[in-house]
Coordinates of C-alpha atoms and ligand atoms in Angstrom, one line a residue:
Chain B
M1 CA 118.5 65.0 58.9
T2 CA 116.2 64.8 55.9
L3 CA 112.6 66.0 57.0
F4 CA 111.0 62.4 56.5
E5 CA 112.7 61.8 60.1
L6 CA 111.5 65.3 61.4
E7 CA 108.9 63.6 63.9
F8 CA 106.4 66.6 63.4
M9 CA 106.6 65.9 59.4
Q10 CA 105.7 62.2 59.6
R11 CA 102.5 64.0 61.4
A12 CA 101.8 66.2 59.2
L13 CA 102.5 63.8 55.9
I14 CA 99.8 61.2 57.6
A15 CA 97.6 64.1 58.2
G16 CA 98.2 65.2 54.3
L17 CA 97.9 61.6 53.2
L18 CA 94.4 61.3 54.4
T19 CA 93.0 64.8 54.0
G20 CA 94.3 64.3 50.1
L21 CA 92.2 61.4 50.5
S22 CA 89.1 62.3 52.1
A23 CA 88.5 65.8 51.0
P24 CA 88.1 64.6 47.2
A25 CA 86.4 61.5 48.3
I26 CA 83.6 63.8 50.1
G27 CA 83.9 66.6 47.6
T28 CA 82.7 64.1 44.7
Y29 CA 79.2 63.9 46.0
L30 CA 78.8 67.5 47.4
V31 CA 80.2 68.3 43.4
Q32 CA 77.4 66.0 42.1
R33 CA 75.0 67.2 44.1
R34 CA 76.1 70.6 43.1
L35 CA 76.9 71.7 46.4
S36 CA 80.2 73.0 46.1
L37 CA 80.3 75.6 48.4
M38 CA 79.2 73.7 50.9
G39 CA 83.1 72.6 52.4
D40 CA 83.1 76.4 52.6
G41 CA 80.4 77.5 54.8
I42 CA 81.6 74.9 57.0
G43 CA 84.7 75.8 57.1
H44 CA 83.7 78.8 58.2
I45 CA 81.1 77.7 61.2
A46 CA 84.2 75.6 62.2
I47 CA 86.1 78.7 63.2
T48 CA 84.0 79.6 65.7
G49 CA 84.3 75.7 66.8
V50 CA 88.3 76.0 67.0
A51 CA 87.8 79.8 69.2
L52 CA 85.3 77.6 71.5
G53 CA 88.1 75.4 71.9
L54 CA 90.9 77.7 72.9
L55 CA 88.4 79.3 74.8
T56 CA 87.8 76.6 77.2
G57 CA 91.1 74.9 77.1
T58 CA 89.5 71.7 75.2
A59 CA 91.5 70.4 72.2
P60 CA 90.4 72.5 69.3
V61 CA 89.9 69.2 66.8
L62 CA 87.2 67.9 69.5
T63 CA 85.6 71.2 69.3
A64 CA 85.6 71.6 66.1
V65 CA 83.9 68.8 64.7
I66 CA 81.3 69.2 67.2
V67 CA 80.4 72.6 66.2
A68 CA 80.8 71.7 62.1
I69 CA 78.6 68.8 62.4
A70 CA 76.0 71.1 64.2
G71 CA 76.4 73.9 61.5
A72 CA 76.4 71.4 59.1
T73 CA 73.0 69.5 60.1
A74 CA 72.1 73.2 60.4
I75 CA 72.5 73.6 56.5
E76 CA 71.4 70.1 55.4
L77 CA 67.8 71.0 57.3
V78 CA 67.4 74.6 55.5
R79 CA 68.0 73.2 52.5
A80 CA 65.9 70.4 52.8
R81 CA 63.3 73.0 53.6
G82 CA 64.1 74.7 50.2
K83 CA 62.7 78.0 51.6
A84 CA 63.5 81.0 49.6
S85 CA 64.5 82.6 53.1
G86 CA 67.5 79.6 52.8
D87 CA 69.9 81.1 51.1
V88 CA 69.9 84.5 53.4
A89 CA 70.4 82.0 56.5
L90 CA 73.3 80.4 55.1
A91 CA 74.9 83.1 54.8
L92 CA 73.9 84.5 58.5
L93 CA 75.2 80.7 59.7
F94 CA 78.6 81.9 57.6
Y95 CA 79.5 85.3 58.8
G96 CA 78.1 84.7 62.1
G97 CA 80.7 81.8 62.4
I98 CA 83.5 83.7 61.6
A99 CA 83.2 86.9 63.4
G100 CA 82.1 84.6 66.4
G101 CA 85.2 82.7 66.0
V102 CA 87.4 85.8 65.7
L103 CA 85.7 87.3 68.8
L104 CA 85.9 84.3 70.8
I105 CA 89.7 84.2 69.1
G106 CA 90.0 87.4 70.8
L107 CA 88.8 86.8 74.2
A108 CA 90.6 84.0 74.7
G109 CA 94.1 85.9 74.6
Q110 CA 94.8 84.5 71.6
G111 CA 96.5 86.9 69.2
A112 CA 95.9 86.6 64.8
A113 CA 99.0 84.1 64.5
T114 CA 97.4 81.1 66.3
L115 CA 94.2 81.7 64.6
N116 CA 96.4 81.9 61.4
T117 CA 97.3 78.5 62.1
Y118 CA 93.7 77.0 61.7
L119 CA 92.7 79.0 58.7
F120 CA 95.8 78.0 56.3
G121 CA 97.1 75.1 58.2
S122 CA 100.3 74.8 59.8
L123 CA 103.0 71.5 59.9
T124 CA 104.6 72.1 63.4
T125 CA 101.1 72.1 65.4
V126 CA 100.1 68.6 64.6
S127 CA 100.3 66.9 68.1
A128 CA 100.3 63.5 68.7
S129 CA 96.9 63.3 70.0
D130 CA 95.6 65.5 66.9
L131 CA 96.8 62.9 64.8
Y132 CA 94.6 59.9 66.2
V133 CA 91.2 62.3 65.7
V134 CA 92.3 62.3 62.4
V135 CA 93.1 59.0 61.8
G136 CA 90.2 57.8 63.4
L137 CA 87.5 60.8 61.6
A138 CA 89.4 60.5 58.4
V139 CA 89.1 56.5 58.3
A140 CA 85.1 56.6 59.5
V141 CA 85.0 59.4 56.4
L142 CA 86.4 56.9 53.8
V143 CA 84.7 53.6 54.7
I144 CA 81.4 55.5 54.7
A145 CA 82.2 56.9 51.4
I146 CA 83.3 53.9 49.9
G147 CA 80.9 51.4 51.6
L148 CA 77.9 53.5 51.2
G149 CA 79.3 54.8 47.2
P150 CA 75.9 53.3 45.3
Q151 CA 73.2 54.5 48.0
L152 CA 75.3 58.3 48.2
F153 CA 75.5 58.4 44.3
A154 CA 72.4 57.5 43.9
V155 CA 71.1 60.4 46.2
C156 CA 73.5 63.0 44.6
Q157 CA 72.4 61.7 41.1
D158 CA 68.7 61.4 41.0
E159 CA 67.2 61.9 44.5
E160 CA 63.3 61.4 43.3
F161 CA 64.4 58.4 42.0
A162 CA 66.3 57.1 45.2
R163 CA 63.5 57.7 47.3
V164 CA 61.5 55.6 45.1
T165 CA 64.0 52.4 45.5
G166 CA 63.3 52.5 49.3
L167 CA 66.4 54.4 50.4
R168 CA 66.4 57.0 53.3
V169 CA 67.0 60.0 51.2
Q170 CA 67.1 62.4 54.3
L171 CA 69.3 60.7 56.6
L172 CA 71.3 59.6 53.8
N173 CA 71.6 63.6 52.6
L174 CA 72.5 64.7 56.3
L175 CA 75.3 61.6 56.5
I176 CA 76.8 63.7 53.5
A177 CA 76.1 66.8 55.3
V178 CA 77.6 65.3 58.5
M179 CA 80.7 63.8 56.8
A180 CA 82.0 66.7 55.3
A181 CA 81.5 68.7 58.7
V182 CA 84.2 65.8 59.5
T183 CA 86.5 66.1 57.0
V184 CA 86.5 70.1 57.6
T185 CA 87.8 69.0 60.6
V186 CA 90.3 66.4 59.2
A187 CA 91.8 69.2 56.9
M188 CA 92.0 71.7 59.4
R189 CA 95.7 71.5 60.7
T190 CA 96.6 70.7 57.2
V191 CA 95.1 73.0 54.7
G192 CA 93.4 75.4 56.9
L193 CA 89.5 76.4 57.4
L194 CA 89.2 78.8 55.0
L195 CA 91.1 76.1 51.8
V196 CA 89.3 73.1 52.7
S197 CA 86.5 73.6 50.1
A198 CA 89.2 74.2 47.7
L199 CA 90.9 70.4 48.4
M200 CA 87.1 69.3 48.4
V201 CA 86.4 70.8 45.0
V202 CA 89.6 71.5 42.9
P203 CA 90.3 67.3 42.4
V204 CA 87.0 66.7 41.4
A205 CA 86.9 69.5 38.8
T206 CA 90.2 68.4 37.3
A207 CA 89.3 64.7 37.5
Q208 CA 86.4 65.0 35.3
Q209 CA 88.7 66.5 32.4
I210 CA 90.0 63.5 31.6
T211 CA 87.0 61.0 33.2
R212 CA 83.9 59.5 32.0
S213 CA 82.2 57.9 35.0
F214 CA 81.5 58.9 38.7
R215 CA 83.8 55.7 40.4
S216 CA 86.8 57.1 37.8
T217 CA 86.6 60.6 38.8
F218 CA 85.9 59.6 42.4
V219 CA 89.5 57.8 42.5
T220 CA 91.2 60.3 40.2
A221 CA 90.1 62.8 42.2
C222 CA 91.5 60.8 45.4
A223 CA 94.8 60.4 43.8
I224 CA 95.0 64.5 42.7
G225 CA 94.0 65.1 46.4
V226 CA 96.7 62.9 48.0
T227 CA 99.5 64.3 45.2
A228 CA 98.7 67.5 45.6
C229 CA 99.1 67.6 49.8
L230 CA 102.0 65.4 50.2
A231 CA 104.0 67.7 47.2
G232 CA 102.3 70.9 49.4
I233 CA 103.2 69.8 52.3
I234 CA 107.2 68.9 51.3
T235 CA 107.0 72.1 49.4
S236 CA 105.7 74.3 52.2
Y237 CA 108.6 72.8 54.4
N238 CA 111.2 73.8 51.9
A239 CA 109.6 77.4 51.1
N240 CA 108.6 78.0 54.9
V241 CA 105.1 79.2 53.7
A242 CA 101.7 77.9 55.2
P243 CA 101.0 74.3 53.7
G244 CA 97.2 75.4 53.1
A245 CA 98.5 77.7 50.2
T246 CA 100.6 75.8 48.6
I247 CA 98.7 72.5 48.3
V248 CA 95.6 74.6 46.7
V249 CA 98.1 76.1 44.5
L250 CA 99.4 72.8 43.4
A251 CA 95.6 71.7 42.9
L252 CA 95.2 74.7 40.9
A253 CA 98.0 73.7 38.5
G254 CA 97.2 70.7 37.9
F255 CA 93.5 71.6 37.0
V256 CA 94.8 74.1 34.6
V257 CA 97.3 71.5 33.2
A258 CA 94.5 68.6 33.0
A259 CA 91.5 71.0 31.4
T260 CA 94.4 71.3 28.5
V261 CA 95.0 67.9 28.2
G262 CA 91.3 67.3 28.3
T263 CA 90.2 70.2 25.0
L264 CA 92.7 68.5 23.1
L265 CA 91.9 65.0 23.8
R266 CA 88.1 65.9 23.8
R267 CA 88.8 67.5 20.0
R268 CA 90.7 64.9 18.9
S269 CA 88.4 62.0 19.5
G270 CA 85.6 64.5 18.0
R271 CA 87.7 65.0 14.9
I272 CA 88.0 60.9 14.9
A273 CA 84.0 60.0 15.8
P274 CA 81.8 62.5 14.3
L275 CA 78.5 62.8 16.3
D276 CA 76.1 60.1 14.7
D277 CA 72.7 62.0 13.3
E278 CA 69.8 60.9 14.9
E279 CA 66.3 60.8 13.6
P280 CA 64.4 63.6 14.2
E281 CA 62.8 63.8 17.6
V282 CA 58.9 63.4 17.1
G283 CA 56.3 63.7 19.9
V284 CA 57.5 67.4 21.3
P285 CA 54.4 68.2 23.5
A286 CA 53.1 71.1 20.8
P287 CA 50.5 73.4 22.1
A288 CA 47.5 71.9 21.8
P289 CA 47.7 70.0 18.4
H290 CA 44.7 70.2 15.8
V291 CA 43.8 66.7 15.5
V292 CA 40.6 65.7 13.4
S293 CA 39.2 62.6 14.5
P294 CA 38.7 61.1 10.6
T295 CA 35.7 59.2 9.4
H296 CA 32.9 60.1 12.2
P297 CA 30.1 59.1 11.6
H298 CA 28.2 60.2 14.8
A299 CA 27.1 62.9 15.5
H300 CA 27.0 64.3 19.1
N301 CA 25.0 66.4 20.4
P302 CA 23.2 66.9 24.1
D303 CA 20.9 64.2 24.4
C304 CA 23.1 61.2 22.4
G305 CA 24.1 59.8 25.5
H306 CA 27.9 60.0 25.2
K307 CA 29.3 61.6 28.6
K308 CA 29.9 65.2 28.7
V309 CA 32.6 67.6 29.7
E310 CA 32.8 71.1 30.3
H311 CA 36.3 71.7 28.5
G312 CA 36.8 75.9 28.4
D313 CA 34.3 77.7 26.0
H314 CA 32.7 74.3 24.1
V315 CA 31.4 70.7 25.5
D316 CA 33.7 67.3 24.6
Y317 CA 32.0 64.4 24.4
V318 CA 33.6 60.9 25.7
H319 CA 33.4 58.5 22.6
D320 CA 35.5 55.3 23.0
G321 CA 38.2 56.6 25.3
H322 CA 38.5 59.8 23.5
L323 CA 37.4 63.3 24.0
H324 CA 35.4 64.7 20.9
A325 CA 34.5 68.6 20.5
A326 CA 33.1 69.5 17.5
H327 CA 33.9 71.8 15.2
G328 CA 32.6 73.2 11.6
D329 CA 31.9 70.3 9.8
H330 CA 34.3 67.4 11.9
W331 CA 34.7 66.2 15.2
D332 CA 38.1 67.1 17.1
E333 CA 40.2 65.0 18.9
H334 CA 40.2 67.1 22.6
Chain E
M1 CA 45.4 39.7 30.2
T2 CA 46.1 37.4 32.5
A3 CA 44.5 39.9 35.4
P4 CA 42.1 38.1 38.5
L5 CA 38.6 39.6 37.9
D6 CA 37.6 38.1 41.0
A7 CA 38.3 39.6 44.7
D8 CA 37.4 42.7 43.7
H9 CA 36.8 43.7 47.2
D10 CA 40.4 42.4 48.4
T11 CA 42.7 45.8 48.5
A12 CA 45.1 42.8 48.6
A13 CA 44.7 42.4 45.0
K14 CA 45.0 45.1 43.3
A15 CA 48.4 46.8 42.3
V16 CA 47.1 50.3 42.4
Q17 CA 44.4 52.0 44.8
V18 CA 43.7 55.3 44.4
T19 CA 40.7 56.6 47.3
D20 CA 39.3 60.0 46.9
L21 CA 42.8 61.4 46.7
S22 CA 43.4 65.3 46.6
V23 CA 46.9 66.7 46.7
D24 CA 47.6 70.5 47.0
L25 CA 50.8 71.9 45.4
G26 CA 51.7 75.8 46.2
G27 CA 48.3 75.9 48.2
R28 CA 45.9 74.9 45.3
P29 CA 44.5 72.1 44.6
V30 CA 45.5 70.0 41.9
L31 CA 44.2 66.8 42.4
R32 CA 40.7 66.4 43.3
G33 CA 38.6 63.3 44.6
V34 CA 40.4 60.8 42.1
D35 CA 39.5 57.6 42.6
L36 CA 41.3 54.9 40.3
Q37 CA 42.3 50.8 40.8
I38 CA 44.8 49.0 38.8
R39 CA 44.8 45.2 38.7
P40 CA 47.8 43.2 38.5
G41 CA 48.4 42.7 34.6
E42 CA 46.7 45.6 33.5
V43 CA 48.0 48.3 31.1
V44 CA 46.7 51.6 31.9
A45 CA 47.3 55.0 30.0
V46 CA 46.9 58.4 31.8
L47 CA 45.6 60.9 29.6
G48 CA 45.0 64.6 29.4
T49 CA 46.2 67.7 28.6
N50 CA 49.3 69.7 30.0
G51 CA 49.0 71.0 33.3
S52 CA 45.9 68.5 34.1
G53 CA 47.4 66.8 37.1
K54 CA 49.0 63.8 35.0
S55 CA 53.0 63.8 36.9
T56 CA 50.9 64.8 40.1
L57 CA 49.4 61.9 40.4
I58 CA 51.7 59.5 39.0
K59 CA 54.4 60.9 42.0
T60 CA 51.6 60.8 44.8
V61 CA 51.5 57.0 43.5
V62 CA 54.8 56.8 44.0
G63 CA 55.2 58.2 47.6
L64 CA 57.1 61.8 46.5
L65 CA 53.6 63.9 47.2
P66 CA 51.7 64.0 50.1
A67 CA 48.4 63.5 50.2
A68 CA 46.1 66.2 51.3
R69 CA 43.0 63.8 51.4
G70 CA 42.4 60.4 50.7
E71 CA 45.0 57.7 50.1
V72 CA 47.2 55.9 47.7
R73 CA 47.7 52.0 48.8
L74 CA 50.4 49.9 46.7
F75 CA 49.6 46.0 46.5
G76 CA 47.4 46.8 49.4
T77 CA 49.8 48.7 51.9
P78 CA 49.1 52.6 52.3
V79 CA 52.4 54.4 50.3
P80 CA 53.8 55.9 54.0
R81 CA 54.3 52.5 55.2
F82 CA 55.3 50.7 52.0
R83 CA 58.3 49.8 52.1
Q84 CA 58.5 46.7 48.8
W85 CA 60.1 49.4 46.9
K86 CA 61.5 46.6 44.7
R87 CA 58.6 45.6 43.3
V88 CA 57.7 49.3 42.3
G89 CA 60.2 50.7 39.0
Y90 CA 59.8 54.5 38.1
V91 CA 60.6 56.4 35.1
P92 CA 60.4 60.1 36.2
Q93 CA 59.4 62.9 33.6
R94 CA 62.7 64.3 32.8
I95 CA 65.2 64.3 30.2
T96 CA 68.6 64.7 31.7
A97 CA 69.6 62.6 34.1
A98 CA 73.0 63.8 34.6
G99 CA 74.6 65.4 38.0
G100 CA 77.4 67.8 38.6
V101 CA 80.1 65.1 37.8
P102 CA 80.0 62.4 35.0
A103 CA 77.9 59.5 35.3
T104 CA 78.2 56.1 33.0
V105 CA 74.7 54.5 31.4
Y106 CA 75.9 51.6 33.2
E107 CA 76.3 53.2 36.7
V108 CA 72.8 55.2 36.3
V109 CA 71.2 51.7 35.2
S110 CA 73.3 50.0 38.6
S111 CA 71.0 52.1 40.7
G112 CA 67.6 51.1 39.9
L113 CA 69.0 47.7 42.1
L114 CA 69.2 49.5 45.2
S115 CA 65.7 48.4 46.2
R116 CA 67.2 44.8 46.1
R117 CA 70.9 45.6 47.6
R118 CA 72.0 45.8 51.5
L119 CA 74.2 48.6 52.6
F120 CA 77.7 47.9 52.3
A121 CA 77.2 44.6 49.9
P122 CA 78.6 44.6 46.5
L123 CA 77.0 44.1 43.4
G124 CA 76.7 40.5 43.5
A125 CA 76.6 38.4 39.9
A126 CA 73.2 38.1 39.8
G127 CA 72.7 42.1 39.8
K128 CA 75.5 42.3 37.3
A129 CA 73.6 39.9 34.6
A130 CA 70.2 42.3 35.4
I131 CA 72.0 45.1 34.7
E132 CA 73.6 43.5 31.1
D133 CA 69.8 42.4 30.3
A134 CA 68.2 46.1 30.9
L135 CA 70.6 47.4 28.9
R136 CA 70.3 45.0 26.0
V137 CA 66.7 45.5 26.0
V138 CA 66.7 48.9 25.4
D139 CA 70.0 49.0 23.3
M140 CA 72.4 50.7 25.0
A141 CA 74.9 47.9 25.5
D142 CA 77.7 48.8 23.5
R143 CA 77.1 52.7 25.1
R144 CA 77.4 51.1 28.8
K145 CA 80.9 52.9 29.0
D146 CA 79.4 56.2 27.6
A147 CA 78.4 59.9 30.3
V148 CA 75.1 59.7 30.1
A149 CA 75.2 63.5 29.4
E150 CA 76.3 62.9 26.1
L151 CA 73.8 61.3 24.6
S152 CA 71.0 62.6 22.9
G153 CA 67.1 62.6 24.3
G154 CA 65.6 59.7 23.6
Q155 CA 69.0 57.7 24.6
Q156 CA 68.8 59.2 27.8
Q157 CA 65.1 58.4 28.0
R158 CA 66.0 54.6 27.6
V159 CA 68.6 55.2 30.2
L160 CA 65.8 55.9 32.5
I161 CA 63.6 52.7 31.6
A162 CA 66.7 50.2 32.0
R163 CA 67.1 51.8 35.2
A164 CA 63.7 51.2 35.7
L165 CA 63.3 47.8 34.9
V166 CA 66.8 46.3 36.1
S167 CA 65.0 45.4 38.9
D168 CA 62.3 43.5 37.3
P169 CA 59.2 45.2 39.0
E170 CA 56.1 44.0 39.2
L171 CA 54.9 47.4 38.8
L172 CA 55.8 50.1 36.0
I173 CA 55.3 53.5 36.6
L174 CA 56.0 55.6 33.9
D175 CA 56.1 59.7 33.0
E176 CA 55.3 60.7 29.6
P177 CA 58.3 58.0 28.7
T178 CA 58.2 58.8 24.9
A179 CA 58.0 62.9 25.0
G180 CA 61.0 64.4 22.8
V181 CA 62.2 60.5 22.2
D182 CA 63.1 60.0 17.9
L183 CA 61.0 56.8 16.6
A184 CA 63.6 54.6 16.5
S185 CA 64.0 54.8 21.1
Q186 CA 59.8 54.6 20.6
Q187 CA 60.2 51.6 19.2
I188 CA 62.6 49.8 21.3
F189 CA 61.0 51.1 24.0
A190 CA 57.6 49.9 22.8
D191 CA 59.4 46.3 22.7
A192 CA 60.8 46.4 26.2
I193 CA 57.2 47.2 27.6
R194 CA 55.5 44.6 25.0
E195 CA 58.2 42.0 26.7
R196 CA 57.2 42.6 30.7
V197 CA 53.4 43.2 29.8
A198 CA 53.9 39.4 28.8
R199 CA 55.5 38.7 31.6
G200 CA 52.1 39.6 33.7
T201 CA 53.9 42.8 34.5
T202 CA 51.3 45.9 35.6
V203 CA 51.9 49.1 33.9
V204 CA 50.6 52.6 34.1
M205 CA 52.1 55.3 31.6
V206 CA 51.4 59.0 31.0
S207 CA 51.7 60.1 27.5
H208 CA 50.6 62.6 25.2
D209 CA 51.7 60.5 21.9
L210 CA 51.5 56.8 22.8
G211 CA 52.7 55.7 20.1
P212 CA 53.8 52.2 18.8
M213 CA 52.6 51.7 22.3
D214 CA 49.2 52.2 21.5
A215 CA 48.5 48.6 20.7
L216 CA 49.5 47.6 24.1
I217 CA 46.8 49.7 26.5
D218 CA 44.1 47.8 27.9
R219 CA 42.7 51.0 29.5
S220 CA 42.8 54.5 29.5
V221 CA 42.1 57.1 32.1
I222 CA 41.5 60.9 31.1
L223 CA 42.6 63.7 33.7
R224 CA 41.0 67.0 33.4
R225 CA 42.2 69.9 35.4
G226 CA 42.6 67.6 38.5
R227 CA 39.9 65.0 38.3
I228 CA 39.1 62.0 36.1
V229 CA 36.7 62.5 33.2
Y230 CA 37.2 59.3 31.4
D231 CA 38.2 55.9 32.7
G232 CA 37.4 53.1 30.2
P233 CA 38.1 50.9 27.2
P234 CA 40.8 52.7 24.5
H235 CA 39.2 51.2 22.1
A236 CA 35.3 49.6 23.3
S237 CA 34.1 49.3 19.2
Q238 CA 36.2 50.5 15.7
T239 CA 33.7 53.3 14.8
H240 CA 36.4 55.0 14.0
A241 CA 40.2 55.1 14.0
H242 CA 42.4 56.7 16.4
V243 CA 44.3 59.7 15.9
H244 CA 47.5 60.2 17.7
H245 CA 49.7 61.8 15.6
T246 CA 49.5 65.6 15.4
H247 CA 48.3 66.9 12.3
A248 CA 51.3 69.3 10.4
D249 CA 49.6 68.8 7.4
S250 CA 46.2 69.9 8.1
D251 CA 44.1 71.7 5.9
D252 CA 42.2 73.1 8.5
S253 CA 42.4 76.8 10.0
G254 CA 45.3 76.0 11.9
W255 CA 46.7 74.0 14.5
L256 CA 46.4 76.5 17.5
T257 CA 42.7 76.2 16.9
S258 CA 41.1 74.2 19.3
Ligands
ADP1 N1 55.3 72.4 43.2 C1 54.1 73.3 42.3 N2 53.4 74.2 43.3 C2 52.9 74.8 42.3 N3 51.8 74.0 41.4 C3 52.1 72.9 41.3 C4 53.7 72.5 41.2 N4 54.0 71.2 40.5 C5 53.0 71.5 39.4 N5 52.4 72.5 40.0 C6 50.3 72.9 38.9 O1 50.0 71.9 39.2 C7 49.1 71.3 37.7 C8 49.5 70.2 37.5 O2 50.7 69.5 36.6 P1 51.3 68.1 36.5 O3 50.8 67.2 37.2 O4 52.5 68.2 36.5 O5 50.9 68.3 35.4 P2 51.0 67.3 34.0 O6 51.7 66.1 34.5 O7 49.4 66.5 33.6 O8 51.4 68.2 32.7 C9 49.7 72.3 36.7 O9 48.6 73.1 37.1 C10 50.9 73.1 37.3 O10 51.2 74.0 37.1
MG2 MG1 53.8 66.1 33.3
ZN3 ZN1 27.5 61.0 20.9
ZN4 ZN1 37.9 70.6 24.3
ZN5 ZN1 33.5 60.6 18.6
ZN6 ZN1 39.1 71.1 13.5

């Protein structure tokens, strides 16, 4: 019997395939918004969700997805407020998530072994009902990540511009947070809650070494994610270690290879096509330049009829759309 | 200009109508009692020293900042209720248009079409043609596959302008589009704006240095410390030439003198 004929391995591989696709898909948007560690925070909070499921006898996948979505929403609301204390609020949420989870699992009478299967993934524990939930959630994430690609790209790339095109930016930001939470739950059984963020970020960082466009980064990252997940699961079965660790180690090895190849490629293309010289930049706002109004035949005075405007220690006269101020024997543009 | 001079009291005839606008930032009043009306087809320059509130005015007009008092109407509709964003093109005051993931010139310009695209709908042939056209106008067609982060400041600014032009807006709002931009880019940019102005597009432009754009301006508005201190023609008479360039070679006591 090969490992592909084992029923639990089939389930693990299906879950791994979907995890390998959806984690880098949402990860590309998170990295573009420079929120690489958001997945990590949500993973911590989801631990409490798992523990609640174990304590109450509900499926941990369901309680985890609910708690993760609530936590992600809280993180997004704190972030959108942009308050200085937001950083601390996030830290409290993360640590509260871990501590609460460990506490509740203890209360549920479960040991560290059970917790470990959620923290670092497990091949044998993906049940058939788990798999249905994972497939449903992962497909939903992928449909949105691809279908709303242009809108999500715009929001992550330049939020203010996106607002002026009429996009509901706050709603889309919240959607990204919720998708990240759902992906954390999808990935929980494969890479585990502590390493899920690595699968969101490392394939994207790897892809960036060789890609130039957002779309190709997205596609390449997903391909890397799938490869790392499937190869990691098979290695994990053969070596009898937690799949999360093998998946992430493989992904990191891929990054090292890509970074080396990317550096070599850039060096070569840099030698072939040197940077074209640009004209010197002009118009950089200089600190209050002294500009003389040439051939200014009129002498302004308080009664000359031109509008007067106070300017620091002197008066400017409004003159044909310009502001003129006396300076020695001539008039300055102000 | 083709601006209709009648219907002065009809708010719908105004592209932009700012009434008694005050804006606070960080608890400090930045704009105070600003009144400004811009008719369709007008080309208005907003001038003023650094920190006089130009960007704040522009951002409030496009709805990025809330008004503490007064209101802004776009095409007759108060901004909080305005939904026809495809009529507006906005170029923010920023050179870097790069996020954490590389994005190509084509991808950034295509996001300018979002005000015209429906959710889950692919980019149609008309959209692709519009992107090609905008790229051609700013002379970036052969750079479409390059990552934006690898371009020079002037080229990045041209990408942002193409992104605003691609939806063919009736009202273009630009915040310092030429600051820090090389001369070649400034000329390309002025040509692009001239083409739109000829088609009747309304333009509101913040600039320190209008450069090749000077001849396009119908009217200038000067802000100082959050108030409008001048609003009128840029060239009422030709009594003296306009100096828009900085005097690096001035024989005076120095460029810090004011
Ligand atoms: N977020 C902010 N909080 C507080 N003050 C601000 C903020 N943004 C800008 N300001 C202040 O508002 C004033 C006007 O800024 P701005 O509109 O950017 O000027 P300009 O574009 O004319 O250079 C400046 O004095 C600036 O310091
Ligand atoms: Mg400004
Ligand atoms: Zn005078
Ligand atoms: Zn002065
Ligand atoms: Zn004068
Ligand atoms: Zn002088």
